């Protein structure tokens, strides 16, 4: 059983790490981006509502995101836990997740944060933009995304730090080393909880 969250700034490799870590613990990686795309593709009521915001380049409101997550956590593959990627993004969403889990008599166990220096994040994203031909990913745009990420997630990081379930893992270096460090940190934290 492992109920986890992974957080990290744009360019930190969070999505890649989420997949590998989730596989290691035999739990699903649940990304809000994937949820949005699935609902929009399947033309669900929530997908239609989310799509309107996404088309305007706006954030999908908390109540829509939370409703999608609530449904997803009812799926049988979450019986042994889950790894959330992209939720919670706000203090309001922390409260909503607490309520969802409390209704299932569960609690969140570990929040993993990948930390990477800004200079490395900018270099990674500029390289990715070049490789993928994304001319809109310029250095000022990337810096702004990093600022927004920090402003948005700092209250979430603070809240989970106060609960004593936040783990910081260095997200710089090669992918395999980061994965190994992240898995070791989570395993140690879970072992401590089960004693």
PDB file of C-alpha atoms in Angstrom:
ATOM      1  CA  UNK A   1       0.000   0.000   0.000  1.00  0.00           C
ATOM      2  CA  UNK A   2       1.433   3.351  -1.039  1.00  0.00           C
ATOM      3  CA  UNK A   3      -0.530   6.593  -1.363  1.00  0.00           C
ATOM      4  CA  UNK A   4       1.863   9.121  -2.827  1.00  0.00           C
ATOM      5  CA  UNK A   5       2.091  12.505  -4.506  1.00  0.00           C
ATOM      6  CA  UNK A   6       4.932  13.646  -6.741  1.00  0.00           C
ATOM      7  CA  UNK A   7       5.666  17.322  -7.291  1.00  0.00           C
ATOM      8  CA  UNK A   8       8.336  19.190  -9.182  1.00  0.00           C
ATOM      9  CA  UNK A   9       8.820  22.255 -11.345  1.00  0.00           C
ATOM     10  CA  UNK A  10       8.400  22.203 -15.136  1.00  0.00           C
ATOM     11  CA  UNK A  11      11.378  20.390 -16.645  1.00  0.00           C
ATOM     12  CA  UNK A  12      12.147  18.399 -13.486  1.00  0.00           C
ATOM     13  CA  UNK A  13      11.300  15.068 -15.155  1.00  0.00           C
ATOM     14  CA  UNK A  14       8.354  14.553 -12.819  1.00  0.00           C
ATOM     15  CA  UNK A  15       6.168  12.789 -15.405  1.00  0.00           C
ATOM     16  CA  UNK A  16       8.911  10.324 -16.317  1.00  0.00           C
ATOM     17  CA  UNK A  17       9.767   9.644 -12.668  1.00  0.00           C
ATOM     18  CA  UNK A  18       6.086   9.252 -11.755  1.00  0.00           C
ATOM     19  CA  UNK A  19       5.668   6.389 -14.241  1.00  0.00           C
ATOM     20  CA  UNK A  20       8.781   4.513 -13.065  1.00  0.00           C
ATOM     21  CA  UNK A  21       8.108   5.017  -9.336  1.00  0.00           C
ATOM     22  CA  UNK A  22       4.459   3.954  -9.718  1.00  0.00           C
ATOM     23  CA  UNK A  23       5.545   0.788 -11.560  1.00  0.00           C
ATOM     24  CA  UNK A  24       8.014   0.010  -8.767  1.00  0.00           C
ATOM     25  CA  UNK A  25       5.256   0.172  -6.136  1.00  0.00           C
ATOM     26  CA  UNK A  26       2.665  -1.558  -8.410  1.00  0.00           C
ATOM     27  CA  UNK A  27       0.278   1.400  -8.207  1.00  0.00           C
ATOM     28  CA  UNK A  28      -1.206   3.589 -10.949  1.00  0.00           C
ATOM     29  CA  UNK A  29       0.345   6.969 -11.750  1.00  0.00           C
ATOM     30  CA  UNK A  30      -2.585   9.374 -11.995  1.00  0.00           C
ATOM     31  CA  UNK A  31      -1.797  12.590 -13.836  1.00  0.00           C
ATOM     32  CA  UNK A  32      -4.354  15.393 -13.918  1.00  0.00           C
ATOM     33  CA  UNK A  33      -3.260  16.151 -17.492  1.00  0.00           C
ATOM     34  CA  UNK A  34      -4.103  12.576 -18.510  1.00  0.00           C
ATOM     35  CA  UNK A  35      -7.449  12.791 -16.686  1.00  0.00           C
ATOM     36  CA  UNK A  36      -8.336  16.010 -18.529  1.00  0.00           C
ATOM     37  CA  UNK A  37      -7.406  14.518 -21.906  1.00  0.00           C
ATOM     38  CA  UNK A  38      -9.336  11.270 -21.246  1.00  0.00           C
ATOM     39  CA  UNK A  39     -12.497  13.123 -20.188  1.00  0.00           C
ATOM     40  CA  UNK A  40     -12.305  15.521 -23.148  1.00  0.00           C
ATOM     41  CA  UNK A  41     -11.682  12.601 -25.546  1.00  0.00           C
ATOM     42  CA  UNK A  42     -14.598  10.589 -24.100  1.00  0.00           C
ATOM     43  CA  UNK A  43     -16.845  13.687 -24.187  1.00  0.00           C
ATOM     44  CA  UNK A  44     -17.928  13.259 -20.564  1.00  0.00           C
ATOM     45  CA  UNK A  45     -19.840  16.027 -18.837  1.00  0.00           C
ATOM     46  CA  UNK A  46     -16.716  16.934 -16.840  1.00  0.00           C
ATOM     47  CA  UNK A  47     -14.620  16.751 -20.012  1.00  0.00           C
ATOM     48  CA  UNK A  48     -16.885  19.221 -21.799  1.00  0.00           C
ATOM     49  CA  UNK A  49     -16.606  21.634 -18.879  1.00  0.00           C
ATOM     50  CA  UNK A  50     -12.823  21.198 -18.605  1.00  0.00           C
ATOM     51  CA  UNK A  51     -12.391  21.593 -22.365  1.00  0.00           C
ATOM     52  CA  UNK A  52     -13.983  25.050 -22.309  1.00  0.00           C
ATOM     53  CA  UNK A  53     -11.313  26.289 -19.887  1.00  0.00           C
ATOM     54  CA  UNK A  54      -8.478  24.462 -21.653  1.00  0.00           C
ATOM     55  CA  UNK A  55      -9.476  25.948 -25.015  1.00  0.00           C
ATOM     56  CA  UNK A  56      -9.120  29.425 -23.493  1.00  0.00           C
ATOM     57  CA  UNK A  57      -5.729  28.523 -22.007  1.00  0.00           C
ATOM     58  CA  UNK A  58      -7.103  28.810 -18.462  1.00  0.00           C
ATOM     59  CA  UNK A  59      -6.681  26.518 -15.475  1.00  0.00           C
ATOM     60  CA  UNK A  60      -9.448  23.943 -15.059  1.00  0.00           C
ATOM     61  CA  UNK A  61     -11.298  24.938 -11.843  1.00  0.00           C
ATOM     62  CA  UNK A  62     -10.746  22.989  -8.629  1.00  0.00           C
ATOM     63  CA  UNK A  63     -14.261  21.525  -8.510  1.00  0.00           C
ATOM     64  CA  UNK A  64     -13.912  19.959 -11.985  1.00  0.00           C
ATOM     65  CA  UNK A  65     -10.428  18.555 -11.339  1.00  0.00           C
ATOM     66  CA  UNK A  66     -11.493  17.201  -7.944  1.00  0.00           C
ATOM     67  CA  UNK A  67     -14.603  15.538  -9.393  1.00  0.00           C
ATOM     68  CA  UNK A  68     -12.451  13.784 -12.013  1.00  0.00           C
ATOM     69  CA  UNK A  69      -9.976  12.642  -9.364  1.00  0.00           C
ATOM     70  CA  UNK A  70     -12.748  11.438  -7.036  1.00  0.00           C
ATOM     71  CA  UNK A  71     -14.091   9.223  -9.868  1.00  0.00           C
ATOM     72  CA  UNK A  72     -10.607   7.947 -10.756  1.00  0.00           C
ATOM     73  CA  UNK A  73      -9.847   6.953  -7.156  1.00  0.00           C
ATOM     74  CA  UNK A  74     -12.941   4.726  -7.203  1.00  0.00           C
ATOM     75  CA  UNK A  75     -11.342   2.512  -9.891  1.00  0.00           C
ATOM     76  CA  UNK A  76     -10.234  -0.911  -8.644  1.00  0.00           C
ATOM     77  CA  UNK A  77      -6.587  -0.419  -9.640  1.00  0.00           C
ATOM     78  CA  UNK A  78      -6.198   2.145  -6.838  1.00  0.00           C
ATOM     79  CA  UNK A  79      -6.881  -0.497  -4.169  1.00  0.00           C
ATOM     80  CA  UNK A  80      -3.188  -0.732  -3.240  1.00  0.00           C
ATOM     81  CA  UNK A  81      -2.590   3.000  -3.539  1.00  0.00           C
ATOM     82  CA  UNK A  82      -1.721   5.553  -6.193  1.00  0.00           C
ATOM     83  CA  UNK A  83       0.798   8.184  -7.213  1.00  0.00           C
ATOM     84  CA  UNK A  84      -0.780  11.562  -7.960  1.00  0.00           C
ATOM     85  CA  UNK A  85       0.970  13.874 -10.408  1.00  0.00           C
ATOM     86  CA  UNK A  86      -0.446  17.410 -10.706  1.00  0.00           C
ATOM     87  CA  UNK A  87      -2.852  17.234  -7.769  1.00  0.00           C
ATOM     88  CA  UNK A  88      -3.203  18.904  -5.327  1.00  0.00           C
ATOM     89  CA  UNK A  89      -2.081  22.220  -6.818  1.00  0.00           C
ATOM     90  CA  UNK A  90      -3.795  24.435  -4.236  1.00  0.00           C
ATOM     91  CA  UNK A  91      -4.587  24.416  -0.524  1.00  0.00           C
ATOM     92  CA  UNK A  92      -8.274  23.987  -1.438  1.00  0.00           C
ATOM     93  CA  UNK A  93      -7.354  20.810  -3.345  1.00  0.00           C
ATOM     94  CA  UNK A  94      -5.413  19.520  -0.307  1.00  0.00           C
ATOM     95  CA  UNK A  95      -8.646  19.756   1.691  1.00  0.00           C
ATOM     96  CA  UNK A  96     -10.619  18.037  -1.073  1.00  0.00           C
ATOM     97  CA  UNK A  97      -8.097  15.177  -1.265  1.00  0.00           C
ATOM     98  CA  UNK A  98      -8.213  14.793   2.531  1.00  0.00           C
ATOM     99  CA  UNK A  99     -12.015  14.463   2.325  1.00  0.00           C
ATOM    100  CA  UNK A 100     -11.875  11.912  -0.520  1.00  0.00           C
ATOM    101  CA  UNK A 101      -9.366   9.780   1.396  1.00  0.00           C
ATOM    102  CA  UNK A 102     -11.146  10.161   4.750  1.00  0.00           C
ATOM    103  CA  UNK A 103     -14.331   8.812   3.151  1.00  0.00           C
ATOM    104  CA  UNK A 104     -12.300   5.704   2.211  1.00  0.00           C
ATOM    105  CA  UNK A 105     -10.652   5.633   5.684  1.00  0.00           C
ATOM    106  CA  UNK A 106      -7.274   6.309   4.099  1.00  0.00           C
ATOM    107  CA  UNK A 107      -4.556   8.914   4.498  1.00  0.00           C
ATOM    108  CA  UNK A 108      -1.836  10.263   2.274  1.00  0.00           C
ATOM    109  CA  UNK A 109       1.551   8.778   3.136  1.00  0.00           C
ATOM    110  CA  UNK A 110       4.321  10.560   1.238  1.00  0.00           C
ATOM    111  CA  UNK A 111       4.697  13.735  -0.824  1.00  0.00           C
ATOM    112  CA  UNK A 112       7.833  13.557  -2.980  1.00  0.00           C
ATOM    113  CA  UNK A 113       9.272  16.810  -4.346  1.00  0.00           C
ATOM    114  CA  UNK A 114      11.932  16.780  -7.064  1.00  0.00           C
ATOM    115  CA  UNK A 115      14.239  19.776  -6.633  1.00  0.00           C
ATOM    116  CA  UNK A 116      16.334  21.120  -9.483  1.00  0.00           C
ATOM    117  CA  UNK A 117      18.241  24.402  -9.790  1.00  0.00           C
ATOM    118  CA  UNK A 118      16.562  26.945 -12.077  1.00  0.00           C
ATOM    119  CA  UNK A 119      19.571  27.148 -14.392  1.00  0.00           C
ATOM    120  CA  UNK A 120      19.369  23.402 -15.064  1.00  0.00           C
ATOM    121  CA  UNK A 121      15.583  23.513 -15.556  1.00  0.00           C
ATOM    122  CA  UNK A 122      15.920  26.361 -18.067  1.00  0.00           C
ATOM    123  CA  UNK A 123      18.699  24.521 -19.942  1.00  0.00           C
ATOM    124  CA  UNK A 124      16.629  21.294 -20.059  1.00  0.00           C
ATOM    125  CA  UNK A 125      13.510  23.058 -21.321  1.00  0.00           C
ATOM    126  CA  UNK A 126      15.393  25.100 -23.927  1.00  0.00           C
ATOM    127  CA  UNK A 127      16.964  21.872 -25.208  1.00  0.00           C
ATOM    128  CA  UNK A 128      13.561  20.151 -25.272  1.00  0.00           C
ATOM    129  CA  UNK A 129      12.058  23.142 -27.101  1.00  0.00           C
ATOM    130  CA  UNK A 130      14.829  22.932 -29.699  1.00  0.00           C
ATOM    131  CA  UNK A 131      14.418  19.158 -30.122  1.00  0.00           C
ATOM    132  CA  UNK A 132      10.635  19.441 -30.458  1.00  0.00           C
ATOM    133  CA  UNK A 133      10.666  22.645 -32.519  1.00  0.00           C
ATOM    134  CA  UNK A 134       8.741  24.602 -29.884  1.00  0.00           C
ATOM    135  CA  UNK A 135       9.726  28.171 -30.662  1.00  0.00           C
ATOM    136  CA  UNK A 136       7.341  29.536 -27.990  1.00  0.00           C
ATOM    137  CA  UNK A 137       9.479  28.051 -25.179  1.00  0.00           C
ATOM    138  CA  UNK A 138      11.898  30.959 -24.829  1.00  0.00           C
ATOM    139  CA  UNK A 139      13.948  31.678 -21.714  1.00  0.00           C
ATOM    140  CA  UNK A 140      11.615  34.487 -20.448  1.00  0.00           C
ATOM    141  CA  UNK A 141       8.567  32.208 -20.951  1.00  0.00           C
ATOM    142  CA  UNK A 142      10.300  29.358 -19.091  1.00  0.00           C
ATOM    143  CA  UNK A 143      11.325  31.691 -16.226  1.00  0.00           C
ATOM    144  CA  UNK A 144       7.711  32.847 -15.931  1.00  0.00           C
ATOM    145  CA  UNK A 145       6.467  29.240 -15.793  1.00  0.00           C
ATOM    146  CA  UNK A 146       8.930  28.526 -12.981  1.00  0.00           C
ATOM    147  CA  UNK A 147       7.764  31.606 -11.061  1.00  0.00           C
ATOM    148  CA  UNK A 148       4.120  30.571 -11.457  1.00  0.00           C
ATOM    149  CA  UNK A 149       4.938  27.040 -10.315  1.00  0.00           C
ATOM    150  CA  UNK A 150       6.659  28.345  -7.177  1.00  0.00           C
ATOM    151  CA  UNK A 151       3.912  30.824  -6.342  1.00  0.00           C
ATOM    152  CA  UNK A 152       1.224  28.209  -6.878  1.00  0.00           C
ATOM    153  CA  UNK A 153       2.822  25.260  -5.114  1.00  0.00           C
ATOM    154  CA  UNK A 154       4.630  26.917  -2.202  1.00  0.00           C
ATOM    155  CA  UNK A 155       1.516  26.812   0.045  1.00  0.00           C
ATOM    156  CA  UNK A 156       1.048  23.110  -0.839  1.00  0.00           C
ATOM    157  CA  UNK A 157       4.699  22.329  -0.035  1.00  0.00           C
ATOM    158  CA  UNK A 158       4.391  24.258   3.250  1.00  0.00           C
ATOM    159  CA  UNK A 159       1.201  22.408   4.243  1.00  0.00           C
ATOM    160  CA  UNK A 160       2.707  18.969   3.647  1.00  0.00           C
ATOM    161  CA  UNK A 161       5.979  19.960   5.323  1.00  0.00           C
ATOM    162  CA  UNK A 162       3.968  20.834   8.440  1.00  0.00           C
ATOM    163  CA  UNK A 163       2.396  17.356   8.333  1.00  0.00           C
ATOM    164  CA  UNK A 164       5.847  15.786   8.239  1.00  0.00           C
ATOM    165  CA  UNK A 165       5.217  13.766   5.069  1.00  0.00           C
ATOM    166  CA  UNK A 166       7.243  15.809   2.565  1.00  0.00           C
ATOM    167  CA  UNK A 167      10.421  14.334   1.048  1.00  0.00           C
ATOM    168  CA  UNK A 168      12.819  16.424  -1.034  1.00  0.00           C
ATOM    169  CA  UNK A 169      14.874  14.510  -3.611  1.00  0.00           C
ATOM    170  CA  UNK A 170      17.540  16.059  -5.817  1.00  0.00           C
ATOM    171  CA  UNK A 171      16.166  15.894  -9.359  1.00  0.00           C
ATOM    172  CA  UNK A 172      19.406  16.843 -11.102  1.00  0.00           C
ATOM    173  CA  UNK A 173      21.787  14.342 -12.650  1.00  0.00           C
ATOM    174  CA  UNK A 174      21.005  11.207 -14.608  1.00  0.00           C
ATOM    175  CA  UNK A 175      17.512   9.755 -14.661  1.00  0.00           C
ATOM    176  CA  UNK A 176      18.401   6.358 -13.166  1.00  0.00           C
ATOM    177  CA  UNK A 177      20.170   7.889 -10.135  1.00  0.00           C
ATOM    178  CA  UNK A 178      17.205  10.194  -9.478  1.00  0.00           C
ATOM    179  CA  UNK A 179      14.789   7.246  -9.709  1.00  0.00           C
ATOM    180  CA  UNK A 180      16.921   5.156  -7.321  1.00  0.00           C
ATOM    181  CA  UNK A 181      17.162   8.018  -4.798  1.00  0.00           C
ATOM    182  CA  UNK A 182      13.415   8.737  -5.016  1.00  0.00           C
ATOM    183  CA  UNK A 183      12.418   5.079  -4.557  1.00  0.00           C
ATOM    184  CA  UNK A 184      14.846   4.640  -1.636  1.00  0.00           C
ATOM    185  CA  UNK A 185      13.486   7.775   0.071  1.00  0.00           C
ATOM    186  CA  UNK A 186       9.857   6.696  -0.361  1.00  0.00           C
ATOM    187  CA  UNK A 187      10.565   3.135   0.809  1.00  0.00           C
ATOM    188  CA  UNK A 188      12.315   4.446   3.939  1.00  0.00           C
ATOM    189  CA  UNK A 189       9.414   6.793   4.698  1.00  0.00           C
ATOM    190  CA  UNK A 190       6.812   4.037   4.191  1.00  0.00           C
ATOM    191  CA  UNK A 191       8.810   1.643   6.392  1.00  0.00           C
ATOM    192  CA  UNK A 192       8.873   4.295   9.118  1.00  0.00           C
ATOM    193  CA  UNK A 193       5.085   4.704   8.914  1.00  0.00           C
ATOM    194  CA  UNK A 194       4.502   0.970   9.253  1.00  0.00           C
ATOM    195  CA  UNK A 195       6.579   0.509  12.398  1.00  0.00           C
TER     196      UNK A 195
END
